[in-house]
């Protein structure tokens, strides 16, 4: 059984590129699942000024607006509200280049093999942010989720203090602009934190950067470590005990 809600209000377009996608409100999904595919379209259509369709959620945060502007450059973007209907005579829909199961409730249904990412998904975004990237340094960073709706680490305050006592700077990426995030991850020598969308920025790390991901081994989630491996980081897993689940 299912329920479908539609609108009678329909806008018409001669031609458009469809980059609407599930979870545009999430930094990882917006950057690597959605925006990275524009490069394929650009190669296909050339310099033709074809409107780009994006979910309205994609402009909710200023950092998202920044990355959209950087990747799509001068393209005309149409932000599509929820339930909005568009009729396009010609619709260009670039193929997916990453795969991740969404909202898996039963962990025994989750397999490492279900998480895939094309190398071009990473290089397409790296290319767009090239002028923001810095040379690798020695700075040590702990990525904090203290301002998130849920921190994922129950004792994050104590964990963060442990890292701070050992020379790490405590950073909340939501306090940084998109450019500052690129500069931070590209210039760091070591980055550690609990798994989360902020680790999308690992794509900007330089080879040899130590990437430490705090995540329970039983989750078998490997997207961010796969990305770190693809950009030649030194991956380090820090296991954790599951105390409770939010879903």
Short mmCIF file of C-alpha atoms in Angstrom, two decimals:
data_model
loop_
_atom_site.label_atom_id
_atom_site.label_comp_id
_atom_site.label_asym_id
_atom_site.label_seq_id
_atom_site.Cartn_x
_atom_site.Cartn_y
_atom_site.Cartn_z
CA UNK A 1 0.00 0.00 0.00
CA UNK A 2 1.19 3.50 -0.72
CA UNK A 3 -0.13 7.05 -0.85
CA UNK A 4 0.77 9.54 -3.57
CA UNK A 5 0.23 13.29 -3.26
CA UNK A 6 0.46 15.34 -6.45
CA UNK A 7 0.01 18.96 -7.45
CA UNK A 8 -2.04 20.30 -10.35
CA UNK A 9 0.35 23.24 -10.66
CA UNK A 10 2.81 22.31 -13.42
CA UNK A 11 5.64 24.48 -14.79
CA UNK A 12 6.99 23.82 -18.27
CA UNK A 13 10.64 23.89 -19.35
CA UNK A 14 12.13 23.29 -22.78
CA UNK A 15 15.29 21.67 -21.41
CA UNK A 16 16.88 21.01 -18.02
CA UNK A 17 19.50 18.93 -16.22
CA UNK A 18 18.04 16.89 -13.37
CA UNK A 19 20.24 16.95 -10.27
CA UNK A 20 17.35 16.54 -7.86
CA UNK A 21 18.02 13.65 -5.52
CA UNK A 22 17.28 12.08 -2.19
CA UNK A 23 18.78 13.71 0.94
CA UNK A 24 20.03 16.95 -0.62
CA UNK A 25 19.90 18.32 2.94
CA UNK A 26 22.91 16.12 3.78
CA UNK A 27 26.40 17.43 2.95
CA UNK A 28 27.71 14.06 1.76
CA UNK A 29 24.75 13.30 -0.50
CA UNK A 30 24.65 16.83 -1.91
CA UNK A 31 28.38 16.99 -2.65
CA UNK A 32 29.30 13.52 -3.89
CA UNK A 33 26.00 11.94 -4.96
CA UNK A 34 24.45 15.00 -6.59
CA UNK A 35 26.86 17.83 -7.48
CA UNK A 36 29.73 15.60 -8.62
CA UNK A 37 27.58 14.37 -11.52
CA UNK A 38 27.43 17.83 -13.12
CA UNK A 39 30.90 17.33 -14.61
CA UNK A 40 29.56 14.47 -16.75
CA UNK A 41 26.80 16.75 -18.04
CA UNK A 42 29.22 19.59 -18.73
CA UNK A 43 31.36 17.30 -20.88
CA UNK A 44 28.26 16.14 -22.74
CA UNK A 45 26.49 19.45 -23.40
CA UNK A 46 29.51 21.76 -23.57
CA UNK A 47 28.92 25.45 -22.83
CA UNK A 48 25.18 25.40 -23.48
CA UNK A 49 23.40 27.27 -20.69
CA UNK A 50 20.94 24.57 -19.64
CA UNK A 51 19.10 25.14 -16.32
CA UNK A 52 20.08 22.84 -13.45
CA UNK A 53 17.31 21.42 -11.24
CA UNK A 54 18.20 21.06 -7.55
CA UNK A 55 16.07 20.31 -4.51
CA UNK A 56 15.19 23.41 -2.52
CA UNK A 57 16.77 21.78 0.56
CA UNK A 58 20.15 22.14 -1.13
CA UNK A 59 20.27 25.85 -0.31
CA UNK A 60 19.28 25.60 3.35
CA UNK A 61 22.78 26.27 4.69
CA UNK A 62 25.26 28.95 3.51
CA UNK A 63 28.05 26.35 3.14
CA UNK A 64 25.82 24.40 0.76
CA UNK A 65 25.20 27.53 -1.32
CA UNK A 66 28.98 27.99 -1.48
CA UNK A 67 29.74 24.50 -2.73
CA UNK A 68 26.87 24.67 -5.23
CA UNK A 69 28.24 27.93 -6.61
CA UNK A 70 31.76 26.51 -6.78
CA UNK A 71 30.80 23.30 -8.60
CA UNK A 72 28.07 24.64 -10.89
CA UNK A 73 29.95 27.94 -11.51
CA UNK A 74 27.74 30.21 -13.65
CA UNK A 75 25.03 27.68 -14.46
CA UNK A 76 21.43 28.75 -13.97
CA UNK A 77 20.03 26.83 -10.99
CA UNK A 78 16.33 26.24 -10.40
CA UNK A 79 15.61 25.19 -6.83
CA UNK A 80 12.60 22.88 -6.87
CA UNK A 81 10.27 22.98 -3.83
CA UNK A 82 8.81 19.80 -2.39
CA UNK A 83 5.78 18.52 -4.36
CA UNK A 84 6.55 20.87 -7.26
CA UNK A 85 5.81 19.41 -10.70
CA UNK A 86 7.91 20.28 -13.75
CA UNK A 87 7.33 19.18 -17.32
CA UNK A 88 10.48 19.22 -19.45
CA UNK A 89 10.54 18.59 -23.19
CA UNK A 90 14.15 17.43 -22.83
CA UNK A 91 15.49 16.25 -19.48
CA UNK A 92 19.14 15.27 -19.04
CA UNK A 93 19.58 12.85 -16.15
CA UNK A 94 23.21 11.91 -15.38
CA UNK A 95 23.77 8.40 -14.07
CA UNK A 96 24.53 7.79 -10.40
CA UNK A 97 28.19 7.45 -9.45
CA UNK A 98 27.85 6.53 -5.77
CA UNK A 99 25.66 3.97 -4.02
CA UNK A 100 24.68 3.81 -0.36
CA UNK A 101 21.65 2.16 1.30
CA UNK A 102 19.50 4.81 2.96
CA UNK A 103 18.06 4.59 6.49
CA UNK A 104 18.82 0.91 7.04
CA UNK A 105 16.95 -0.13 10.19
CA UNK A 106 18.17 -3.71 10.43
CA UNK A 107 21.94 -3.81 10.54
CA UNK A 108 21.97 -7.41 9.37
CA UNK A 109 20.58 -6.12 6.05
CA UNK A 110 23.60 -3.81 5.64
CA UNK A 111 26.58 -5.04 3.64
CA UNK A 112 29.92 -3.41 2.93
CA UNK A 113 29.48 -4.34 -0.74
CA UNK A 114 26.41 -2.05 -0.88
CA UNK A 115 28.61 1.03 -0.43
CA UNK A 116 30.32 2.04 -3.64
CA UNK A 117 31.81 5.26 -4.94
CA UNK A 118 33.31 6.07 -8.32
CA UNK A 119 36.73 7.70 -8.30
CA UNK A 120 35.45 10.40 -10.65
CA UNK A 121 32.89 11.45 -8.01
CA UNK A 122 35.84 12.55 -5.89
CA UNK A 123 38.01 14.04 -8.61
CA UNK A 124 35.11 16.05 -10.06
CA UNK A 125 34.67 17.90 -6.76
CA UNK A 126 38.41 18.18 -6.15
CA UNK A 127 38.74 19.88 -9.51
CA UNK A 128 36.10 22.46 -8.63
CA UNK A 129 37.76 23.27 -5.28
CA UNK A 130 41.34 23.24 -6.59
CA UNK A 131 42.09 26.89 -5.80
CA UNK A 132 41.02 26.45 -2.15
CA UNK A 133 43.29 23.51 -1.36
CA UNK A 134 46.48 24.07 0.63
CA UNK A 135 49.68 22.09 1.14
CA UNK A 136 49.70 19.43 3.87
CA UNK A 137 50.90 20.61 7.26
CA UNK A 138 51.28 19.13 10.76
CA UNK A 139 48.08 20.44 12.37
CA UNK A 140 46.07 17.87 14.33
CA UNK A 141 42.27 18.20 14.26
CA UNK A 142 39.44 16.60 16.22
CA UNK A 143 36.07 17.07 14.48
CA UNK A 144 33.42 17.68 17.12
CA UNK A 145 29.67 17.05 16.78
CA UNK A 146 28.75 18.84 20.01
CA UNK A 147 26.41 21.21 18.17
CA UNK A 148 24.68 18.45 16.19
CA UNK A 149 21.20 17.17 17.07
CA UNK A 150 22.96 14.02 18.30
CA UNK A 151 26.69 13.83 18.97
CA UNK A 152 27.06 10.06 18.29
CA UNK A 153 29.71 9.85 21.02
CA UNK A 154 27.92 9.72 24.37
CA UNK A 155 31.02 10.95 26.23
CA UNK A 156 32.20 13.34 23.51
CA UNK A 157 33.20 16.02 26.00
CA UNK A 158 35.68 13.66 27.65
CA UNK A 159 36.91 12.25 24.33
CA UNK A 160 37.44 15.72 22.88
CA UNK A 161 39.34 16.76 25.99
CA UNK A 162 41.60 13.73 25.66
CA UNK A 163 42.53 14.75 22.13
CA UNK A 164 42.90 18.41 23.11
CA UNK A 165 45.31 17.43 25.87
CA UNK A 166 47.41 15.74 23.20
CA UNK A 167 47.71 18.74 20.92
CA UNK A 168 44.55 18.51 18.82
CA UNK A 169 42.43 21.52 17.88
CA UNK A 170 38.68 20.95 18.45
CA UNK A 171 36.71 22.04 15.39
CA UNK A 172 32.99 22.14 14.55
CA UNK A 173 32.75 22.26 10.77
CA UNK A 174 29.35 24.00 10.86
CA UNK A 175 31.21 27.07 12.18
CA UNK A 176 33.36 27.19 9.03
CA UNK A 177 32.63 28.39 5.53
CA UNK A 178 32.97 25.90 2.70
CA UNK A 179 36.31 27.41 1.72
CA UNK A 180 37.58 27.18 5.31
CA UNK A 181 36.61 23.49 5.45
CA UNK A 182 38.56 22.77 2.26
CA UNK A 183 41.57 24.67 3.62
CA UNK A 184 41.35 22.89 6.98
CA UNK A 185 41.20 19.35 5.64
CA UNK A 186 43.81 19.91 2.94
CA UNK A 187 46.33 21.44 5.35
CA UNK A 188 45.87 19.03 8.28
CA UNK A 189 48.35 16.29 9.12
CA UNK A 190 45.84 14.27 11.18
CA UNK A 191 42.04 14.40 11.40
CA UNK A 192 39.98 12.36 13.87
CA UNK A 193 36.31 12.27 14.81
CA UNK A 194 33.10 10.29 14.88
CA UNK A 195 31.67 9.17 11.55
CA UNK A 196 29.44 11.78 9.93
CA UNK A 197 28.86 13.92 6.84
CA UNK A 198 31.65 16.34 7.85
CA UNK A 199 34.07 13.62 6.75
CA UNK A 200 32.98 14.24 3.17
CA UNK A 201 35.77 16.83 3.34
CA UNK A 202 38.32 14.01 3.44
CA UNK A 203 38.28 14.29 -0.36
CA UNK A 204 40.38 17.45 0.07
CA UNK A 205 43.06 15.80 2.22
CA UNK A 206 46.55 15.49 0.80
CA UNK A 207 48.29 12.09 0.52
CA UNK A 208 49.76 10.88 3.80
CA UNK A 209 47.21 12.61 6.03
CA UNK A 210 46.16 10.39 8.94
CA UNK A 211 42.41 9.89 8.98
CA UNK A 212 40.95 8.42 12.19
CA UNK A 213 37.28 7.44 12.13
CA UNK A 214 35.50 6.60 15.38
CA UNK A 215 32.82 4.05 14.46
CA UNK A 216 31.63 0.72 15.91
CA UNK A 217 33.18 -2.15 13.97
CA UNK A 218 29.81 -3.92 13.90
CA UNK A 219 28.33 -1.18 11.70
CA UNK A 220 30.50 -2.26 8.76
CA UNK A 221 30.19 1.21 7.24
CA UNK A 222 33.11 2.08 5.00
CA UNK A 223 32.25 5.04 2.76
CA UNK A 224 34.54 7.56 4.47
CA UNK A 225 37.41 5.12 4.90
CA UNK A 226 37.04 4.18 1.21
CA UNK A 227 37.29 7.84 0.27
CA UNK A 228 40.34 8.26 2.52
CA UNK A 229 41.99 5.27 0.84
CA UNK A 230 41.22 6.66 -2.62
CA UNK A 231 42.96 9.96 -1.80
CA UNK A 232 45.95 8.10 -0.24
CA UNK A 233 45.29 8.92 3.40
CA UNK A 234 46.47 6.65 6.20
CA UNK A 235 43.20 5.20 7.56
CA UNK A 236 42.77 4.42 11.24
CA UNK A 237 39.62 2.87 12.75
CA UNK A 238 38.77 3.54 16.39
CA UNK A 239 36.16 1.04 17.56
CA UNK A 240 33.28 2.07 19.82
CA UNK A 241 30.62 0.40 21.92
CA UNK A 242 27.00 0.91 20.86
CA UNK A 243 25.12 2.29 23.88
CA UNK A 244 21.82 3.15 22.22
CA UNK A 245 20.26 3.61 18.79
CA UNK A 246 18.27 6.59 17.57
CA UNK A 247 16.50 4.52 14.92
#
